[in-house]
Amino acid sequence: MAPMYIVMLGPPGAGKGTQAKKLAEALNLVHVSTGDLFRENLKNETPLGQLAQQYMNKGELVPDDVTVAMVEERFARPDCEKGAVLDGFPRTPAQAEALESLLAKFDSDVKVVPFIKVPDDILVERLSGRWMSNSGRVYHEKYNPPLVKWIDDIDGSQLYQRDDDRPDTVRHRIEVYNEQTAPLINYYRDKGLLAEIDGTQPIEDVFQAIMESVKEG
Ligand code: AP5
C-alpha cells in the first residue's frame, strides 16, 4: 500500500498539534511536527536549533531551504514508511511544492488537507493558556487541563509555557500566517484536497470531523 500523508493546515493555536497527535495514533502513522523538530534541536543545542531559535523567538518562519532539508531527513527514517500526519509543514507555497517533489520519490501524494478554522480572538486565548510538557503533550489551563495544575498527567514532569506564546509574538505569528501560509488554503482547494473543519468545537468533535474528512479523502 502506498504511504498516506495528511497535511494539517490552520493558524497558530488552531489545534493542529492536538489533532495531529490523535490522528496519528488512530491511523497508526507518525506525527511529524516541524515546530517540535526545531524545539528538539534547540533543546539539544544543535546548530540547526540555534539558527531556528532566532526566527522562532520573533514569530518569523525559518527559511524554506533549512526547513525542507530537515523534513527530507525526517522522511528518510524508517518510521515514515507508512506515511505521516504533517503538522506545521508545509507553511509556504515553496514548501508545498518541495513536499510534492519529496512525496513523488515515494510514489505518493498528499491524501487530504484538514484546514482547522478558528477566529483570531480565540487563537490568542488558546495560546496564552497553553501549557506544554517536555514529552510534547499539550494542555490548556481551561479547555484541556492536566489533573494537577502545571504537572504532566503521564510522567509527572513540570509543564511550561512556550517563549513564542507571549501575546505580542502570538499576534505577529498570526500576521505571518496570514501573509505566508494562508495562500496554501487556495493552493490545496484548487487541488480538491482541502477539508474545512470548524475548529471552535470541543476537541473530540473536531477530531470526529477530521476523521470523516480522511475517510472521504
Ligand atoms: P509550531 O510549533 O508549528 O507552531 P504553530 O503553527 O504556530 O502552531 P501551534 O503549535 O502554536 O498551535 P497548534 O495549531 O498546534 O495548536 P495546539 O494543538 O497546540 O511553529 C513554531 C515556530 O517554528 C514557527 O513560528 C516558526 O518559527 C517555526 N516553524 C515551524 N514550522 C515551520 C515551517 N514549516 N517553516 C518555517 N518555520 C517553521 O492548541 C493550542 C491550545 O489550544 C492548546 O492549549 C490546546 O490544548 C488548546 N486547544 C486545542 N484544540 C482546542 C479546542 N478544540 N477547544 C479548546 N481548546 C483547544
CSV table of N, CA and C and ligand atoms in Angstrom, one decimal, residues 8-21 31 33-39 52-64 66-68 70-71 87-92 95 116 118 122-123 125-132 136-145 162 164-165 169-170 172-174 176-177 180-181 198-207, ligand 1:
chain,number,residue,atom,x,y,z
A,8,MET,N,-2.0,18.9,8.1
A,8,MET,CA,-2.9,19.7,9.0
A,8,MET,C,-2.6,21.2,8.7
A,9,LEU,N,-3.6,21.9,8.3
A,9,LEU,CA,-3.4,23.3,8.0
A,9,LEU,C,-4.3,24.2,9.0
A,10,GLY,N,-3.8,25.3,9.3
A,10,GLY,CA,-4.5,26.2,10.2
A,10,GLY,C,-3.6,27.2,10.9
A,11,PRO,N,-4.2,28.3,11.4
A,11,PRO,CA,-3.3,29.3,12.1
A,11,PRO,C,-2.7,28.8,13.4
A,12,PRO,N,-1.7,29.5,14.0
A,12,PRO,CA,-1.2,29.2,15.3
A,12,PRO,C,-2.2,29.1,16.3
A,13,GLY,N,-2.3,27.9,17.0
A,13,GLY,CA,-3.2,27.8,18.1
A,13,GLY,C,-4.6,27.2,17.6
A,14,ALA,N,-4.7,26.8,16.4
A,14,ALA,CA,-6.0,26.3,15.9
A,14,ALA,C,-6.2,24.9,16.4
A,15,GLY,N,-5.2,24.2,16.8
A,15,GLY,CA,-5.3,22.8,17.3
A,15,GLY,C,-4.7,21.8,16.4
A,16,LYS,N,-3.7,22.2,15.6
A,16,LYS,CA,-3.1,21.3,14.7
A,16,LYS,C,-2.3,20.2,15.4
A,17,GLY,N,-1.5,20.6,16.4
A,17,GLY,CA,-0.8,19.6,17.2
A,17,GLY,C,-1.6,18.7,18.0
A,18,THR,N,-2.7,19.2,18.6
A,18,THR,CA,-3.6,18.4,19.4
A,18,THR,C,-4.2,17.4,18.5
A,19,GLN,N,-4.7,17.8,17.4
A,19,GLN,CA,-5.4,16.8,16.5
A,19,GLN,C,-4.4,15.9,15.8
A,20,ALA,N,-3.3,16.4,15.4
A,20,ALA,CA,-2.3,15.6,14.6
A,20,ALA,C,-1.9,14.4,15.5
A,21,LYS,N,-1.7,14.6,16.8
A,21,LYS,CA,-1.3,13.5,17.7
A,21,LYS,C,-2.4,12.5,17.7
A,31,HIS,N,3.6,11.2,13.7
A,31,HIS,CA,3.3,12.6,13.7
A,31,HIS,C,4.6,13.4,13.5
A,33,SER,N,6.0,17.1,13.3
A,33,SER,CA,5.7,18.5,13.6
A,33,SER,C,7.1,19.2,13.4
A,34,THR,N,7.1,20.1,12.4
A,34,THR,CA,8.4,20.9,12.2
A,34,THR,C,8.7,21.8,13.4
A,35,GLY,N,7.7,22.3,14.1
A,35,GLY,CA,7.9,23.1,15.3
A,35,GLY,C,8.5,22.2,16.4
A,36,ASP,N,8.0,21.0,16.6
A,36,ASP,CA,8.6,20.1,17.6
A,36,ASP,C,10.1,19.7,17.2
A,37,LEU,N,10.3,19.5,15.9
A,37,LEU,CA,11.7,19.2,15.5
A,37,LEU,C,12.6,20.3,15.7
A,38,PHE,N,12.2,21.6,15.5
A,38,PHE,CA,13.0,22.7,15.8
A,38,PHE,C,13.3,22.8,17.3
A,39,ARG,N,12.2,22.6,18.1
A,39,ARG,CA,12.4,22.7,19.5
A,39,ARG,C,13.3,21.7,20.1
A,52,ALA,N,17.3,28.2,14.2
A,52,ALA,CA,15.9,28.3,14.2
A,52,ALA,C,15.4,29.2,15.3
A,53,GLN,N,16.1,29.2,16.4
A,53,GLN,CA,15.7,30.0,17.6
A,53,GLN,C,15.5,31.5,17.2
A,54,GLN,N,16.5,31.9,16.4
A,54,GLN,CA,16.5,33.4,16.0
A,54,GLN,C,15.2,33.8,15.3
A,55,TYR,N,14.6,32.8,14.6
A,55,TYR,CA,13.3,33.1,13.8
A,55,TYR,C,12.2,32.8,14.8
A,56,MET,N,12.2,31.7,15.5
A,56,MET,CA,11.0,31.3,16.3
A,56,MET,C,10.7,32.3,17.4
A,57,ASN,N,11.8,32.9,18.0
A,57,ASN,CA,11.5,33.8,19.1
A,57,ASN,C,10.8,35.1,18.6
A,58,LYS,N,11.1,35.4,17.3
A,58,LYS,CA,10.4,36.6,16.8
A,58,LYS,C,9.1,36.3,16.1
A,59,GLY,N,8.7,35.0,16.1
A,59,GLY,CA,7.5,34.6,15.4
A,59,GLY,C,7.6,34.6,13.9
A,60,GLU,N,8.8,34.6,13.4
A,60,GLU,CA,9.1,34.5,12.0
A,60,GLU,C,9.2,33.1,11.5
A,61,LEU,N,9.1,32.8,10.2
A,61,LEU,CA,9.3,31.5,9.7
A,61,LEU,C,10.8,31.2,9.5
A,62,VAL,N,11.2,30.0,9.8
A,62,VAL,CA,12.6,29.6,9.5
A,62,VAL,C,12.7,29.4,8.0
A,63,PRO,N,13.9,29.8,7.3
A,63,PRO,CA,13.9,29.8,5.9
A,63,PRO,C,13.5,28.4,5.3
A,64,ASP,N,12.9,28.5,4.1
A,64,ASP,CA,12.4,27.3,3.4
A,64,ASP,C,13.5,26.2,3.2
A,66,VAL,N,16.2,25.5,4.8
A,66,VAL,CA,16.6,24.8,6.1
A,66,VAL,C,15.4,23.9,6.5
A,67,THR,N,14.2,24.3,6.4
A,67,THR,CA,13.0,23.5,6.9
A,67,THR,C,12.9,22.3,6.0
A,68,VAL,N,13.0,22.5,4.7
A,68,VAL,CA,12.8,21.4,3.7
A,68,VAL,C,13.8,20.3,3.9
A,70,MET,N,15.4,19.6,6.7
A,70,MET,CA,15.1,18.9,7.9
A,70,MET,C,14.0,17.9,7.7
A,71,VAL,N,12.9,18.3,6.9
A,71,VAL,CA,11.8,17.3,6.7
A,71,VAL,C,12.3,16.2,5.8
A,87,ASP,N,2.3,18.3,10.6
A,87,ASP,CA,1.8,19.4,11.5
A,87,ASP,C,2.8,20.6,11.4
A,88,GLY,N,2.3,21.7,10.8
A,88,GLY,CA,3.2,22.9,10.6
A,88,GLY,C,4.1,22.9,9.4
A,89,PHE,N,3.8,21.9,8.5
A,89,PHE,CA,4.6,21.8,7.3
A,89,PHE,C,3.6,21.2,6.2
A,90,PRO,N,3.5,21.8,5.0
A,90,PRO,CA,4.2,23.0,4.5
A,90,PRO,C,3.6,24.2,5.1
A,91,ARG,N,4.3,25.3,5.0
A,91,ARG,CA,3.9,26.6,5.6
A,91,ARG,C,4.0,27.7,4.6
A,92,THR,N,4.5,27.4,3.4
A,92,THR,CA,4.7,28.4,2.3
A,92,THR,C,4.4,27.7,1.0
A,95,GLN,N,7.3,25.5,0.2
A,95,GLN,CA,7.4,24.3,0.9
A,95,GLN,C,6.4,23.2,0.4
A,116,ILE,N,-8.1,23.6,9.8
A,116,ILE,CA,-8.9,23.9,11.1
A,116,ILE,C,-9.1,25.4,11.2
A,118,VAL,N,-10.3,28.8,13.0
A,118,VAL,CA,-10.6,29.4,14.3
A,118,VAL,C,-10.4,30.9,14.2
A,122,ILE,N,-10.0,33.9,19.5
A,122,ILE,CA,-9.9,32.6,20.2
A,122,ILE,C,-8.5,32.1,20.2
A,123,LEU,N,-7.7,32.3,19.1
A,123,LEU,CA,-6.4,31.8,19.0
A,123,LEU,C,-5.5,32.4,20.1
A,125,GLU,N,-6.4,33.5,23.0
A,125,GLU,CA,-6.8,32.9,24.3
A,125,GLU,C,-6.2,31.5,24.4
A,126,ARG,N,-6.3,30.7,23.3
A,126,ARG,CA,-5.8,29.4,23.4
A,126,ARG,C,-4.3,29.3,23.7
A,127,LEU,N,-3.5,30.2,23.0
A,127,LEU,CA,-2.1,30.2,23.1
A,127,LEU,C,-1.6,30.7,24.4
A,128,SER,N,-2.3,31.7,25.0
A,128,SER,CA,-1.9,32.3,26.2
A,128,SER,C,-2.2,31.3,27.4
A,129,GLY,N,-3.1,30.4,27.2
A,129,GLY,CA,-3.4,29.4,28.3
A,129,GLY,C,-2.8,28.1,28.0
A,130,ARG,N,-1.9,28.0,27.0
A,130,ARG,CA,-1.4,26.7,26.6
A,130,ARG,C,-0.2,26.3,27.6
A,131,TRP,N,-0.3,25.0,28.1
A,131,TRP,CA,0.8,24.5,28.9
A,131,TRP,C,1.4,23.3,28.2
A,132,MET,N,2.7,23.2,28.0
A,132,MET,CA,3.4,22.2,27.3
A,132,MET,C,4.1,21.2,28.2
A,136,GLY,N,6.0,16.6,24.8
A,136,GLY,CA,5.2,17.0,23.6
A,136,GLY,C,3.7,17.0,23.9
A,137,ARG,N,3.3,16.6,25.0
A,137,ARG,CA,1.8,16.7,25.3
A,137,ARG,C,1.4,18.1,25.5
A,138,VAL,N,0.2,18.4,25.0
A,138,VAL,CA,-0.3,19.8,25.0
A,138,VAL,C,-1.5,19.9,25.9
A,139,TYR,N,-1.5,20.9,26.8
A,139,TYR,CA,-2.7,21.1,27.7
A,139,TYR,C,-3.1,22.5,27.6
A,140,HIS,N,-4.3,22.8,28.1
A,140,HIS,CA,-4.8,24.2,28.2
A,140,HIS,C,-5.3,24.4,29.6
A,141,GLU,N,-5.0,25.5,30.2
A,141,GLU,CA,-5.4,25.7,31.6
A,141,GLU,C,-6.9,25.6,31.8
A,142,LYS,N,-7.7,26.0,30.7
A,142,LYS,CA,-9.2,25.9,30.8
A,142,LYS,C,-9.8,24.8,30.0
A,143,TYR,N,-9.3,24.6,28.8
A,143,TYR,CA,-10.0,23.7,27.8
A,143,TYR,C,-9.5,22.3,27.9
A,144,ASN,N,-8.3,22.1,28.4
A,144,ASN,CA,-7.8,20.7,28.4
A,144,ASN,C,-6.8,20.6,29.6
A,145,PRO,N,-7.3,20.9,30.8
A,145,PRO,CA,-6.4,21.0,32.0
A,145,PRO,C,-5.8,19.6,32.4
A,162,ARG,N,5.4,28.1,26.2
A,162,ARG,CA,6.4,28.4,25.1
A,162,ARG,C,6.8,29.9,25.1
A,164,ASP,N,7.4,31.6,22.6
A,164,ASP,CA,6.7,32.4,21.5
A,164,ASP,C,5.2,32.5,21.7
A,165,ASP,N,4.7,32.1,22.9
A,165,ASP,CA,3.3,32.3,23.2
A,165,ASP,C,3.0,33.6,24.0
A,169,THR,N,4.1,38.3,20.5
A,169,THR,CA,4.7,37.3,19.5
A,169,THR,C,3.5,36.5,18.8
A,170,VAL,N,2.5,36.2,19.6
A,170,VAL,CA,1.4,35.5,19.0
A,170,VAL,C,0.7,36.3,17.9
A,172,HIS,N,2.1,38.6,16.1
A,172,HIS,CA,2.9,38.6,14.9
A,172,HIS,C,2.9,37.2,14.2
A,173,ARG,N,2.8,36.1,14.9
A,173,ARG,CA,2.7,34.8,14.3
A,173,ARG,C,1.4,34.7,13.4
A,174,ILE,N,0.4,35.3,13.9
A,174,ILE,CA,-0.9,35.3,13.2
A,174,ILE,C,-0.7,36.1,11.9
A,176,VAL,N,2.1,36.6,10.2
A,176,VAL,CA,3.0,35.9,9.4
A,176,VAL,C,2.1,34.7,8.7
A,177,TYR,N,1.3,34.1,9.5
A,177,TYR,CA,0.4,33.1,8.9
A,177,TYR,C,-0.5,33.6,7.8
A,180,GLN,N,2.0,34.5,4.7
A,180,GLN,CA,2.8,33.4,4.1
A,180,GLN,C,2.2,32.1,4.0
A,181,THR,N,1.3,31.7,4.9
A,181,THR,CA,0.7,30.4,4.9
A,181,THR,C,-0.7,30.3,4.4
A,198,ASP,N,-14.5,23.1,11.4
A,198,ASP,CA,-14.8,24.1,12.4
A,198,ASP,C,-14.0,23.8,13.7
A,199,GLY,N,-13.0,24.6,13.9
A,199,GLY,CA,-12.1,24.3,15.0
A,199,GLY,C,-12.5,24.9,16.3
A,200,THR,N,-13.7,25.6,16.3
A,200,THR,CA,-14.2,26.2,17.6
A,200,THR,C,-15.0,25.1,18.4
A,201,GLN,N,-15.2,23.9,17.8
A,201,GLN,CA,-15.9,22.9,18.6
A,201,GLN,C,-15.0,22.3,19.6
A,202,PRO,N,-15.6,21.5,20.6
A,202,PRO,CA,-14.7,20.8,21.5
A,202,PRO,C,-13.7,19.8,20.8
A,203,ILE,N,-12.6,19.5,21.5
A,203,ILE,CA,-11.5,18.8,20.8
A,203,ILE,C,-12.0,17.5,20.2
A,204,GLU,N,-12.9,16.7,20.9
A,204,GLU,CA,-13.4,15.4,20.4
A,204,GLU,C,-14.2,15.6,19.1
A,205,ASP,N,-15.0,16.7,19.0
A,205,ASP,CA,-15.9,16.9,17.9
A,205,ASP,C,-15.0,17.3,16.7
A,206,VAL,N,-14.0,18.1,16.9
A,206,VAL,CA,-13.0,18.5,15.8
A,206,VAL,C,-12.4,17.2,15.3
A,207,PHE,N,-12.0,16.3,16.2
A,207,PHE,CA,-11.4,15.1,15.8
A,207,PHE,C,-12.3,14.2,14.9
B,1,AP5,P1,4.7,25.5,15.5
B,1,AP5,O1,5.2,24.8,16.7
B,1,AP5,O2,4.3,24.7,14.3
B,1,AP5,O3,3.6,26.5,16.0
B,1,AP5,P2,2.2,27.0,15.2
B,1,AP5,O4,1.9,26.5,13.9
B,1,AP5,O5,2.2,28.4,15.5
B,1,AP5,O6,1.1,26.2,15.9
B,1,AP5,P3,1.0,26.0,17.4
B,1,AP5,O7,1.8,24.8,17.9
B,1,AP5,O8,1.2,27.2,18.2
B,1,AP5,O9,-0.6,25.7,17.6
B,1,AP5,P4,-1.4,24.4,17.1
B,1,AP5,O10,-2.3,24.7,16.0
B,1,AP5,O11,-0.6,23.1,17.1
B,1,AP5,O12,-2.4,24.3,18.4
B,1,AP5,P5,-2.4,23.3,19.7
B,1,AP5,O13,-2.9,22.0,19.3
B,1,AP5,O14,-1.1,23.4,20.4
B,1,AP5,O15,5.8,26.5,15.0
B,1,AP5,C1,6.5,27.3,15.9
B,1,AP5,C2,7.6,28.1,15.1
B,1,AP5,O16,8.5,27.2,14.5
B,1,AP5,C3,7.1,29.0,13.9
B,1,AP5,O17,6.6,30.2,14.4
B,1,AP5,C4,8.3,29.1,13.1
B,1,AP5,O18,9.2,30.0,13.6
B,1,AP5,C5,8.9,27.7,13.2
B,1,AP5,N1,8.4,26.8,12.2
B,1,AP5,C6,7.6,25.6,12.4
B,1,AP5,N2,7.3,25.0,11.2
B,1,AP5,C7,7.9,25.8,10.2
B,1,AP5,C8,7.9,25.7,8.8
B,1,AP5,N3,7.3,24.7,8.2
B,1,AP5,N4,8.6,26.6,8.1
B,1,AP5,C9,9.2,27.6,8.7
B,1,AP5,N5,9.2,27.8,10.1
B,1,AP5,C10,8.6,26.9,10.8
B,1,AP5,O19,-3.5,24.0,20.5
B,1,AP5,C11,-3.4,25.3,21.1
B,1,AP5,C12,-4.0,25.4,22.5
B,1,AP5,O20,-5.4,25.3,22.4
B,1,AP5,C13,-3.6,24.2,23.4
B,1,AP5,O21,-3.5,24.7,24.7
B,1,AP5,C14,-4.8,23.2,23.3
B,1,AP5,O22,-5.0,22.4,24.5
B,1,AP5,C15,-6.0,24.1,23.0
B,1,AP5,N6,-7.0,23.5,22.1
B,1,AP5,C16,-6.7,22.8,21.0
B,1,AP5,N7,-7.9,22.5,20.4
B,1,AP5,C17,-8.9,23.0,21.2
B,1,AP5,C18,-10.3,23.1,21.1
B,1,AP5,N8,-11.0,22.4,20.0
B,1,AP5,N9,-11.0,23.7,22.0
B,1,AP5,C19,-10.4,24.4,23.0
B,1,AP5,N10,-9.0,24.4,23.2
B,1,AP5,C20,-8.3,23.7,22.3
